[in-house]
Each structure stands twice: as structure tokens, then as C-alpha cells.
Amino acid sequence: GAVVSQHPSWVICKSGTSVKIECRSLDFQATTMFWYRQFPKQSLMLMATSNEGSKATYEQGVEKDKFLINHASLTLSTLTVTSAHPEDSSFYICSAPRLANEQYFGPGTRLTVT
Amino acid sequence: QQQVKQSPQSLIVQKGGIPIINCAYENTAFDYFPWYQQFPGKGPALLIAIRPDVSEKKEGRFTISFNKSAKQFSLHIMDSQPGDSATYFCAASKAGGGNKLTFGTGTQLKVEL
């Protein structure tokens, strides 16, 4: 069964509004979670590393003020897309390492900004 | 810099065939090499993974072959089925890298009847 969940699975928002996406590890604790962005027919692009108890680490070129990450607990990380614009429309996926390097991915969240 | 190169970009095989997807890496510090399967609109699912101390690993119909000297690894799908039609990603990570994965560009596989 699924070990990482995401909510919502699909969201439409208007330009200028903010959207929060939740990522939960279901039966294990994760001090680190990862957030990815994926465009159609492309690979996953790592956006940031969510760290429990400390600030997120962002990849080069990712605006940390636009993509706010909060590792609220050992089983929950959230990604907030602030002041969303149509170019932020994408598939957002989180992952969490469970055993050693084994990473499990959530089902993804499709964000459409109109 | 693309650190994991994956080929081919797309692949069509007949049912029962053995598709082979190849990946090459540059960073010799990588020590964990997983393969993920992704269906449209879904998150990637871990299929199988290998470490450099072995040259081959099998799990069900999926086999990874690993060539450390050539810095290459490949995925073989035995007796492929239409349900295997998906996008496959190779990835790599390194000890001390905080579990960060570097992904290949993906291979879109179609298995025809």
C-alpha cells in the first residue's frame, strides 16, 4: 500500500492566490522529505529538501519566497505556492526516505492556475 | 549538468519481449541506483534498486545489470506485458548526499499486443 500520501491530488486556483499541498509519511517518520516538480513528458526536478526542525534547503533557481516549505512534524511537510501564476501550473510530487536510501513518492498533486 | 544519462527516450516492444533501458552516470561517488516506474498522473513507484557491490539483481520480472567500471546500469523487463507500459526513470544517489536522488530523463515504454 501507499506509504506517502499527498493532498489534494488536484487543485485549480486563480492567479494571485496561494495554494498549500500536504505530504504525509503514513507509517514511518521522515526527518527529511523532498519536493519535486514535473512538467509533461519530462523528468522530475528537485525543488527543495524539507527538513524537520530546520529551514528547507532550496535548489538553485527555485524561489524560496514563492515556494514556502514547512516540515510541521515527523510525518508532515507542506508546500505553499504563494501568489500563483499560470506558469506555476505543474505536477508537484513529494518523496520521503524510509529505509537507508529507499525513497517513496507520493501520488502527486496537479496544480492548475487560471 | 546532467549526471545521469538515460536512453532510449522511448521504446516500443511486443508483448513478451524484453525491453532494455540504459543509464550512465558520471559521479563515482554514487552508491545507490534505483529504478522507478511512473504511470500518467501518478507518482513514481520504486521498482528495484542496486548497489555497486553486485553486478545483477532480480526482482520478479525486473532485472538490473550493473557495470561499475563502465559506470553504466540497465533495466531489463522479462516477458513484458501491456500493463508495463509506463515511463521508467533511473536515478542515483550518494552516501552523505542526504538521500538526494539524481534522475535520468526517463524512457517511455509501450508494450503492444
Coordinates of N, CA and C in Angstrom, one line a residue:
Chain A
G1 N 0.8 -1.2 0.0 CA 0.0 0.0 0.0 C 0.8 1.2 0.0
A2 N 0.2 2.4 -0.2 CA 0.9 3.7 -0.2 C 1.6 4.0 1.1
V3 N 2.8 4.5 1.0 CA 3.5 4.8 2.2 C 3.6 6.3 2.4
V4 N 3.4 7.1 1.3 CA 3.4 8.5 1.3 C 2.1 9.0 0.6
S5 N 1.4 9.9 1.3 CA 0.2 10.5 0.7 C 0.4 12.0 0.4
Q6 N -0.4 12.5 -0.5 CA -0.4 13.9 -0.8 C -1.9 14.4 -0.9
H7 N -2.0 15.6 -0.5 CA -3.4 16.2 -0.5 C -3.3 17.7 -0.9
P8 N -4.0 18.2 -1.8 CA -5.0 17.5 -2.6 C -4.3 16.8 -3.8
S9 N -5.1 16.0 -4.5 CA -4.5 15.3 -5.7 C -4.6 16.2 -6.9
W10 N -5.5 17.2 -6.8 CA -5.8 18.1 -7.9 C -6.4 19.4 -7.4
V11 N -5.8 20.5 -7.9 CA -6.3 21.8 -7.4 C -6.3 22.8 -8.5
I12 N -7.3 23.6 -8.6 CA -7.4 24.7 -9.5 C -7.5 26.0 -8.7
C13 N -6.7 26.9 -9.0 CA -6.7 28.2 -8.3 C -6.6 29.4 -9.3
K14 N -7.0 30.5 -8.8 CA -6.9 31.7 -9.6 C -5.5 32.4 -9.4
S15 N -5.1 33.0 -10.5 CA -3.8 33.7 -10.4 C -3.8 34.7 -9.3
G16 N -2.7 34.7 -8.5 CA -2.5 35.6 -7.4 C -2.9 35.0 -6.1
T17 N -3.5 33.9 -6.1 CA -3.9 33.2 -4.8 C -2.8 32.2 -4.4
S18 N -2.9 31.7 -3.2 CA -1.9 30.8 -2.7 C -2.5 29.4 -2.5
V19 N -1.7 28.4 -2.7 CA -2.2 27.0 -2.6 C -1.2 26.2 -1.7
K20 N -1.8 25.4 -0.8 CA -1.0 24.6 0.1 C -1.2 23.1 -0.3
I21 N 0.0 22.4 -0.4 CA -0.1 21.0 -0.7 C 0.6 20.3 0.5
E22 N -0.1 19.2 0.9 CA 0.4 18.4 2.1 C 1.0 17.1 1.6
C23 N 2.1 16.7 2.3 CA 2.8 15.5 2.1 C 2.9 14.8 3.4
R24 N 2.4 13.5 3.5 CA 2.5 12.8 4.7 C 3.1 11.4 4.6
S25 N 4.0 11.1 5.5 CA 4.5 9.7 5.5 C 3.6 8.9 6.4
L26 N 3.1 7.8 5.9 CA 1.9 7.1 6.5 C 2.3 6.2 7.7
D27 N 3.3 5.5 7.6 CA 3.6 4.6 8.7 C 5.1 4.6 9.1
F28 N 5.7 5.8 8.8 CA 7.1 5.9 9.3 C 7.4 7.4 9.5
Q29 N 8.4 7.7 10.2 CA 8.8 9.1 10.4 C 9.8 9.5 9.4
A30 N 9.7 10.7 9.0 CA 10.7 11.2 8.0 C 11.2 12.6 8.4
T31 N 12.5 12.6 8.8 CA 13.1 13.9 9.2 C 13.4 14.7 8.0
T32 N 13.4 14.1 6.8 CA 13.6 14.8 5.5 C 12.6 14.3 4.5
M33 N 12.1 15.3 3.8 CA 11.2 15.0 2.7 C 11.7 15.9 1.5
F34 N 11.3 15.5 0.3 CA 11.7 16.2 -0.9 C 10.5 16.6 -1.7
W35 N 10.6 17.7 -2.3 CA 9.6 18.2 -3.2 C 10.1 18.4 -4.6
Y36 N 9.4 17.8 -5.5 CA 9.7 17.8 -6.9 C 8.6 18.5 -7.8
R37 N 9.1 18.9 -8.9 CA 8.1 19.5 -9.9 C 8.4 18.7 -11.2
Q38 N 7.3 18.4 -11.9 CA 7.4 17.6 -13.1 C 6.5 18.2 -14.2
F39 N 7.1 18.6 -15.3 CA 6.3 19.0 -16.5 C 6.0 17.8 -17.3
P40 N 5.0 18.0 -18.2 CA 4.6 16.8 -19.0 C 5.7 16.2 -19.8
K41 N 5.8 14.9 -19.8 CA 6.8 14.2 -20.5 C 8.3 14.6 -20.2
Q42 N 8.5 15.1 -19.0 CA 9.8 15.4 -18.5 C 10.1 14.7 -17.2
S43 N 11.4 14.8 -16.9 CA 11.8 14.1 -15.6 C 11.4 14.9 -14.4
L44 N 11.7 14.4 -13.3 CA 11.4 15.1 -12.0 C 12.5 16.1 -11.7
M45 N 12.1 17.3 -11.3 CA 13.1 18.3 -11.0 C 13.0 18.6 -9.5
L46 N 14.1 18.3 -8.8 CA 14.1 18.6 -7.3 C 14.0 20.1 -7.1
M47 N 13.0 20.4 -6.3 CA 12.9 21.8 -5.9 C 13.5 22.2 -4.6
A48 N 13.3 21.3 -3.6 CA 13.8 21.6 -2.3 C 13.8 20.4 -1.4
T49 N 14.6 20.5 -0.3 CA 14.6 19.4 0.7 C 14.0 20.0 2.0
S50 N 13.0 19.3 2.5 CA 12.3 19.8 3.6 C 12.9 19.1 4.9
N51 N 13.3 19.9 5.8 CA 14.0 19.3 7.0 C 13.2 19.6 8.3
E52 N 12.9 18.5 9.0 CA 12.2 18.7 10.3 C 13.1 19.4 11.3
G53 N 12.5 20.5 11.8 CA 13.3 21.2 12.8 C 14.2 22.3 12.3
S54 N 14.3 22.4 11.0 CA 15.2 23.5 10.5 C 14.6 24.0 9.1
K55 N 15.3 24.9 8.6 CA 14.8 25.5 7.3 C 15.0 24.6 6.1
A56 N 14.1 24.7 5.2 CA 14.2 23.9 4.0 C 15.4 24.4 3.2
T57 N 16.0 23.5 2.4 CA 17.1 23.7 1.5 C 16.6 23.8 0.1
Y58 N 16.8 24.9 -0.6 CA 16.2 25.0 -1.9 C 17.3 24.8 -3.0
E59 N 16.9 24.2 -4.1 CA 17.8 24.0 -5.2 C 18.0 25.3 -5.9
Q60 N 19.1 25.4 -6.6 CA 19.5 26.6 -7.3 C 18.4 27.0 -8.3
G61 N 18.0 28.2 -8.3 CA 17.0 28.7 -9.2 C 15.5 28.6 -8.7
V62 N 15.3 28.0 -7.6 CA 14.0 27.9 -7.0 C 13.8 29.0 -6.0
E63 N 12.7 29.8 -6.2 CA 12.4 30.9 -5.3 C 11.9 30.5 -4.0
K64 N 12.6 30.7 -3.0 CA 12.2 30.2 -1.7 C 11.0 31.0 -1.1
D65 N 10.9 32.3 -1.5 CA 9.7 33.1 -1.1 C 8.5 32.8 -1.8
K66 N 8.6 32.1 -2.9 CA 7.4 31.7 -3.7 C 6.9 30.3 -3.3
F67 N 7.9 29.5 -3.1 CA 7.6 28.1 -2.7 C 8.0 27.9 -1.2
L68 N 7.0 28.1 -0.3 CA 7.2 28.0 1.1 C 7.1 26.6 1.6
I69 N 8.1 26.1 2.2 CA 8.1 24.7 2.7 C 8.2 24.7 4.2
N70 N 7.3 23.9 4.8 CA 7.3 23.8 6.3 C 7.2 22.3 6.7
H71 N 8.2 21.9 7.4 CA 8.2 20.5 7.9 C 7.6 20.5 9.3
A72 N 6.2 20.4 9.3 CA 5.5 20.6 10.5 C 5.7 19.6 11.6
S73 N 5.9 18.3 11.2 CA 6.1 17.2 12.1 C 6.9 16.2 11.4
L74 N 7.2 15.1 12.1 CA 8.0 14.0 11.6 C 7.2 13.2 10.5
T75 N 6.0 13.5 10.3 CA 5.2 12.8 9.2 C 4.5 13.8 8.3
L76 N 4.8 15.1 8.4 CA 4.1 16.0 7.5 C 5.0 17.2 7.1
S77 N 5.0 17.4 5.7 CA 5.6 18.5 5.1 C 4.6 19.2 4.2
T78 N 4.7 20.5 4.2 CA 3.7 21.2 3.3 C 4.5 22.2 2.4
L79 N 4.0 22.3 1.2 CA 4.5 23.2 0.2 C 3.4 24.2 -0.1
T80 N 3.7 25.4 0.0 CA 2.7 26.5 -0.3 C 3.3 27.3 -1.5
V81 N 2.5 27.3 -2.5 CA 2.8 28.1 -3.7 C 2.1 29.4 -3.5
T82 N 2.9 30.5 -3.3 CA 2.3 31.8 -3.0 C 2.2 32.6 -4.3
S83 N 1.1 33.4 -4.3 CA 0.9 34.3 -5.4 C 1.1 33.5 -6.7
A84 N 0.3 32.5 -6.9 CA 0.5 31.6 -8.0 C 0.2 32.2 -9.3
H85 N 0.9 31.9 -10.3 CA 0.7 32.3 -11.7 C 0.5 31.2 -12.6
P86 N 0.0 31.4 -13.8 CA -0.2 30.2 -14.7 C 1.1 29.4 -15.0
E87 N 2.2 30.1 -15.0 CA 3.5 29.3 -15.2 C 3.9 28.4 -14.0
D88 N 3.2 28.5 -12.9 CA 3.4 27.6 -11.8 C 2.6 26.3 -11.9
S89 N 1.7 26.3 -12.9 CA 0.9 25.1 -13.2 C 1.8 23.9 -13.5
S90 N 1.7 22.9 -12.8 CA 2.6 21.7 -12.9 C 2.1 20.6 -12.1
F91 N 2.9 19.5 -12.1 CA 2.6 18.3 -11.2 C 3.7 18.4 -10.1
Y92 N 3.2 18.5 -8.9 CA 4.1 18.5 -7.8 C 4.1 17.2 -7.0
I93 N 5.3 16.7 -6.7 CA 5.4 15.4 -6.1 C 6.3 15.5 -4.9
C94 N 6.0 14.8 -3.8 CA 6.9 14.8 -2.7 C 7.4 13.3 -2.5
S95 N 8.5 13.2 -1.8 CA 9.0 11.9 -1.5 C 9.6 11.9 -0.1
A96 N 9.8 10.7 0.5 CA 10.4 10.6 1.8 C 11.2 9.3 1.8
P97 N 12.4 9.4 2.4 CA 13.2 8.2 2.5 C 12.7 7.3 3.7
R98 N 12.6 6.0 3.4 CA 12.1 5.2 4.5 C 13.2 4.3 5.1
L99 N 13.9 3.6 4.3 CA 15.0 2.7 4.8 C 16.2 3.1 4.0
A100 N 17.3 3.4 4.7 CA 18.5 3.8 4.0 C 18.2 4.8 2.9
N101 N 18.5 4.4 1.7 CA 18.3 5.4 0.6 C 16.9 5.2 -0.1
E102 N 16.1 4.2 0.3 CA 14.9 3.9 -0.4 C 13.9 5.1 -0.2
Q103 N 13.6 5.7 -1.3 CA 12.7 6.8 -1.3 C 11.3 6.4 -1.9
Y104 N 10.3 6.9 -1.2 CA 9.0 6.6 -1.7 C 8.3 7.9 -2.0
F105 N 7.6 7.9 -3.1 CA 7.0 9.1 -3.7 C 5.5 9.1 -3.4
G106 N 5.0 10.3 -3.2 CA 3.5 10.5 -3.1 C 2.9 10.4 -4.5
P107 N 1.6 10.4 -4.5 CA 0.8 10.2 -5.8 C 0.8 11.5 -6.6
G108 N 1.3 12.6 -6.1 CA 1.4 13.8 -6.9 C 0.2 14.7 -6.7
T109 N 0.4 16.0 -7.0 CA -0.7 17.0 -6.9 C -0.6 17.8 -8.2
R110 N -1.7 17.8 -9.0 CA -1.8 18.5 -10.2 C -2.3 19.9 -9.9
L111 N -1.5 20.9 -10.1 CA -1.9 22.3 -9.9 C -2.1 23.0 -11.2
T112 N -3.3 23.6 -11.3 CA -3.7 24.4 -12.5 C -4.0 25.8 -12.0
V113 N -3.3 26.8 -12.5 CA -3.5 28.2 -12.1 C -4.2 28.9 -13.3
T114 N -5.3 29.4 -13.1 CA -6.1 30.1 -14.2 C -5.9 31.6 -14.2
Chain B
Q1 N 24.1 20.4 -15.1 CA 24.9 19.3 -15.7 C 24.1 18.0 -15.4
Q2 N 23.8 17.3 -16.5 CA 23.1 16.0 -16.4 C 24.1 15.0 -16.0
Q3 N 23.9 14.5 -14.8 CA 24.8 13.5 -14.2 C 24.4 12.1 -14.5
V4 N 23.1 11.9 -14.8 CA 22.7 10.5 -15.2 C 22.0 10.6 -16.6
K5 N 22.6 9.9 -17.5 CA 22.1 9.9 -18.9 C 21.3 8.6 -19.1
Q6 N 20.1 8.8 -19.7 CA 19.2 7.6 -19.9 C 18.9 7.5 -21.3
S7 N 18.8 6.3 -21.8 CA 18.4 6.0 -23.2 C 17.7 4.7 -23.3
P8 N 16.8 4.4 -24.2 CA 16.4 5.4 -25.2 C 15.3 6.3 -24.6
Q9 N 14.9 7.3 -25.3 CA 13.8 8.2 -24.8 C 12.5 7.5 -24.9
S10 N 12.3 6.7 -25.9 CA 11.1 5.9 -26.0 C 11.4 4.6 -26.6
L11 N 10.5 3.6 -26.3 CA 10.7 2.3 -26.7 C 9.4 1.5 -26.9
I12 N 9.3 0.8 -28.0 CA 8.1 0.0 -28.3 C 8.5 -1.4 -28.4
V13 N 7.9 -2.3 -27.7 CA 8.2 -3.7 -27.8 C 6.8 -4.5 -27.9
Q14 N 7.0 -5.7 -28.4 CA 5.8 -6.6 -28.5 C 5.7 -7.3 -27.1
K15 N 4.5 -7.7 -26.9 CA 4.2 -8.5 -25.6 C 5.1 -9.7 -25.6
G16 N 5.7 -9.9 -24.4 CA 6.6 -11.0 -24.3 C 8.1 -10.6 -24.5
G17 N 8.3 -9.5 -25.2 CA 9.6 -9.0 -25.5 C 10.4 -8.6 -24.2
I18 N 11.6 -8.3 -24.4 CA 12.5 -7.9 -23.2 C 13.0 -6.5 -23.5
P19 N 12.3 -5.4 -23.1 CA 12.8 -4.1 -23.2 C 14.0 -3.9 -22.3
I20 N 15.0 -3.1 -22.8 CA 16.2 -2.8 -22.0 C 16.4 -1.3 -22.1
I21 N 16.5 -0.8 -20.9 CA 16.7 0.7 -20.7 C 18.1 0.9 -20.1
N22 N 18.8 1.8 -20.6 CA 20.2 2.0 -20.2 C 20.4 3.4 -19.5
C23 N 21.3 3.4 -18.5 CA 21.7 4.6 -17.9 C 23.2 4.6 -17.6
A24 N 23.7 5.8 -17.7 CA 25.2 6.0 -17.5 C 25.3 7.2 -16.5
Y25 N 26.3 7.0 -15.6 CA 26.5 8.1 -14.6 C 27.9 8.6 -14.7
E26 N 28.1 9.8 -14.1 CA 29.4 10.4 -14.2 C 30.1 10.4 -12.8
N27 N 29.3 10.6 -11.8 CA 29.8 10.8 -10.4 C 30.1 9.4 -9.8
T28 N 31.4 9.1 -9.6 CA 31.8 7.8 -9.0 C 31.4 7.7 -7.5
A29 N 31.0 8.8 -6.9 CA 30.5 8.8 -5.5 C 29.1 8.2 -5.4
F30 N 28.4 8.1 -6.5 CA 27.1 7.5 -6.4 C 27.2 6.0 -5.9
D31 N 26.3 5.6 -5.0 CA 26.4 4.3 -4.5 C 25.0 3.6 -4.4
Y32 N 24.0 4.2 -4.9 CA 22.7 3.6 -4.9 C 22.0 4.0 -6.1
F33 N 21.4 2.9 -6.8 CA 20.9 3.1 -8.1 C 19.5 2.5 -8.2
P34 N 18.4 3.3 -8.0 CA 17.1 2.8 -8.1 C 16.5 3.0 -9.5
W35 N 15.4 2.2 -9.8 CA 14.6 2.4 -10.9 C 13.2 2.7 -10.5
Y36 N 12.5 3.6 -11.1 CA 11.2 4.0 -10.8 C 10.3 3.8 -12.0
Q37 N 9.0 3.4 -11.7 CA 8.0 3.3 -12.8 C 7.0 4.3 -12.5
Q38 N 6.6 5.0 -13.6 CA 5.6 6.1 -13.4 C 4.5 5.9 -14.4
F39 N 3.2 5.9 -14.0 CA 2.1 5.9 -14.9 C 1.6 7.3 -15.0
P40 N 0.9 7.7 -16.1 CA 0.4 9.0 -16.2 C -0.4 9.5 -15.1
G41 N -0.1 10.7 -14.6 CA -0.9 11.3 -13.5 C -0.6 10.7 -12.1
K42 N 0.4 9.8 -12.0 CA 0.7 9.2 -10.7 C 2.2 9.5 -10.3
G43 N 2.5 9.3 -9.0 CA 3.8 9.5 -8.6 C 4.7 8.3 -9.0
P44 N 6.0 8.5 -9.0 CA 6.9 7.3 -9.4 C 6.8 6.3 -8.3
A45 N 6.9 5.0 -8.7 CA 6.9 3.9 -7.7 C 8.2 3.2 -7.8
L46 N 8.9 2.9 -6.7 CA 10.1 2.2 -6.7 C 10.0 0.8 -7.2
L47 N 10.7 0.4 -8.2 CA 10.7 -0.9 -8.8 C 11.7 -1.8 -8.2
I48 N 12.9 -1.4 -8.3 CA 14.1 -2.2 -7.9 C 15.3 -1.3 -7.8
A49 N 16.3 -1.7 -7.0 CA 17.4 -0.8 -6.8 C 18.7 -1.7 -6.6
I50 N 19.8 -1.2 -6.8 CA 21.1 -1.9 -6.7 C 22.2 -1.1 -6.2
R51 N 23.1 -1.7 -5.5 CA 24.3 -1.0 -5.0 C 25.5 -1.6 -5.8
P52 N 26.6 -0.8 -5.8 CA 27.7 -1.2 -6.7 C 28.5 -2.5 -6.3
D53 N 28.1 -3.1 -5.2 CA 28.9 -4.3 -4.8 C 28.4 -5.5 -5.5
V54 N 27.3 -5.4 -6.2 CA 26.8 -6.6 -7.0 C 26.6 -6.2 -8.5
S55 N 26.7 -7.1 -9.4 CA 26.6 -6.8 -10.8 C 25.2 -7.1 -11.3
E56 N 24.3 -7.8 -10.6 CA 23.0 -8.0 -11.1 C 22.0 -8.2 -9.9
K57 N 20.8 -7.8 -10.1 CA 19.8 -8.0 -9.1 C 18.5 -8.3 -9.8
K58 N 17.8 -9.3 -9.4 CA 16.5 -9.7 -10.0 C 15.4 -9.5 -8.9
E59 N 14.2 -9.0 -9.4 CA 13.0 -9.0 -8.5 C 11.9 -9.2 -9.5
G60 N 11.3 -10.4 -9.4 CA 10.3 -10.8 -10.3 C 10.7 -10.7 -11.8
R61 N 10.0 -10.0 -12.6 CA 10.3 -9.9 -14.0 C 11.4 -8.7 -14.3
F62 N 11.8 -8.0 -13.2 CA 12.7 -6.9 -13.4 C 14.1 -7.3 -13.0
T63 N 15.1 -6.9 -13.8 CA 16.5 -7.2 -13.5 C 17.3 -6.0 -13.8
I64 N 18.2 -5.7 -12.8 CA 19.1 -4.6 -13.0 C 20.5 -5.2 -13.3
S65 N 21.2 -4.8 -14.3 CA 22.6 -5.2 -14.6 C 23.4 -3.9 -14.3
F66 N 24.5 -4.2 -13.6 CA 25.3 -3.0 -13.2 C 26.8 -3.3 -13.6
N67 N 27.4 -2.3 -14.3 CA 28.8 -2.4 -14.7 C 29.5 -1.2 -14.1
K68 N 30.2 -1.5 -13.0 CA 30.8 -0.4 -12.2 C 32.0 0.3 -13.0
S69 N 32.8 -0.5 -13.7 CA 33.9 0.1 -14.4 C 33.4 1.0 -15.6
A70 N 32.3 0.6 -16.2 CA 31.8 1.4 -17.3 C 30.9 2.5 -16.8
K71 N 30.6 2.5 -15.5 CA 29.6 3.5 -14.9 C 28.3 3.4 -15.6
Q72 N 27.8 2.2 -15.8 CA 26.5 2.0 -16.5 C 25.7 1.0 -15.8
F73 N 24.4 1.2 -15.9 CA 23.4 0.2 -15.4 C 22.2 0.2 -16.2
S74 N 21.5 -1.0 -16.2 CA 20.4 -1.1 -17.1 C 19.3 -1.9 -16.5
L75 N 18.1 -1.6 -17.0 CA 16.9 -2.3 -16.5 C 16.4 -3.2 -17.6
H76 N 16.1 -4.5 -17.3 CA 15.6 -5.4 -18.2 C 14.2 -5.9 -17.7
I77 N 13.2 -5.9 -18.6 CA 11.9 -6.3 -18.1 C 11.6 -7.6 -18.9
M78 N 11.5 -8.7 -18.2 CA 11.3 -10.0 -18.8 C 9.8 -10.2 -19.1
D79 N 9.5 -10.9 -20.2 CA 8.1 -11.2 -20.5 C 7.2 -10.0 -20.4
S80 N 7.6 -8.9 -21.1 CA 6.8 -7.7 -20.9 C 5.4 -7.8 -21.3
Q81 N 4.5 -7.0 -20.6 CA 3.1 -7.1 -20.7 C 2.6 -5.7 -21.0
P82 N 1.4 -5.6 -21.6 CA 0.9 -4.2 -21.9 C 0.8 -3.4 -20.6
G83 N 0.5 -4.0 -19.5 CA 0.4 -3.3 -18.2 C 1.8 -2.7 -17.8
D84 N 2.9 -3.1 -18.4 CA 4.2 -2.5 -18.1 C 4.4 -1.2 -18.8
S85 N 3.4 -0.8 -19.7 CA 3.6 0.5 -20.5 C 3.5 1.6 -19.5
A86 N 4.6 2.3 -19.4 CA 4.7 3.4 -18.4 C 6.0 4.2 -18.8
T87 N 6.3 5.1 -18.0 CA 7.6 5.8 -18.1 C 8.5 5.3 -17.0
Y88 N 9.8 5.0 -17.3 CA 10.7 4.5 -16.4 C 11.9 5.4 -16.2
F89 N 12.2 5.7 -15.0 CA 13.3 6.6 -14.6 C 14.4 5.8 -13.9
C90 N 15.6 6.0 -14.3 CA 16.7 5.6 -13.4 C 17.1 6.7 -12.6
A91 N 17.8 6.4 -11.5 CA 18.2 7.5 -10.6 C 19.5 7.0 -9.9
A92 N 20.1 8.0 -9.2 CA 21.3 7.6 -8.4 C 21.4 8.6 -7.2
S93 N 22.0 8.1 -6.2 CA 22.3 8.9 -5.0 C 23.6 8.5 -4.4
K94 N 24.1 9.3 -3.5 CA 25.4 9.0 -2.9 C 25.4 9.1 -1.4
A95 N 26.2 8.3 -0.8 CA 26.3 8.3 0.7 C 26.7 9.7 1.1
G96 N 26.1 10.2 2.1 CA 26.4 11.6 2.5 C 25.7 12.7 1.7
G97 N 24.9 12.2 0.8 CA 24.2 13.2 -0.1 C 22.8 13.5 0.4
G98 N 22.5 13.1 1.6 CA 21.3 13.4 2.2 C 20.1 12.8 1.5
N99 N 20.3 11.6 0.9 CA 19.3 10.9 0.2 C 18.8 11.6 -1.1
K100 N 19.5 12.6 -1.5 CA 19.1 13.2 -2.7 C 19.2 12.3 -3.9
L101 N 18.2 12.3 -4.8 CA 18.2 11.5 -6.0 C 18.5 12.3 -7.2
T102 N 19.4 11.9 -8.1 CA 19.6 12.5 -9.4 C 18.9 11.6 -10.4
F103 N 18.0 12.1 -11.1 CA 17.2 11.3 -12.0 C 17.7 11.4 -13.5
G104 N 17.5 10.3 -14.2 CA 17.6 10.3 -15.6 C 16.5 11.0 -16.3
T105 N 16.5 11.1 -17.6 CA 15.5 11.8 -18.3 C 14.2 11.1 -18.6
G106 N 14.2 9.7 -18.3 CA 13.0 8.9 -18.5 C 13.0 8.2 -19.8
T107 N 12.3 7.1 -19.8 CA 12.1 6.3 -21.0 C 10.6 5.9 -21.1
Q108 N 9.9 6.3 -22.1 CA 8.5 6.0 -22.3 C 8.4 4.6 -23.0
L109 N 7.9 3.7 -22.3 CA 7.8 2.3 -22.8 C 6.4 2.0 -23.2
K110 N 6.2 1.4 -24.4 CA 4.9 0.9 -24.8 C 5.1 -0.5 -25.2
V111 N 4.2 -1.4 -24.6 CA 4.2 -2.8 -24.9 C 3.0 -3.1 -25.6
E112 N 3.1 -3.5 -26.9 CA 2.0 -3.8 -27.7 C 1.6 -5.2 -27.7
L113 N 0.3 -5.5 -28.0 CA -0.2 -6.8 -28.0 C 0.3 -7.6 -29.3

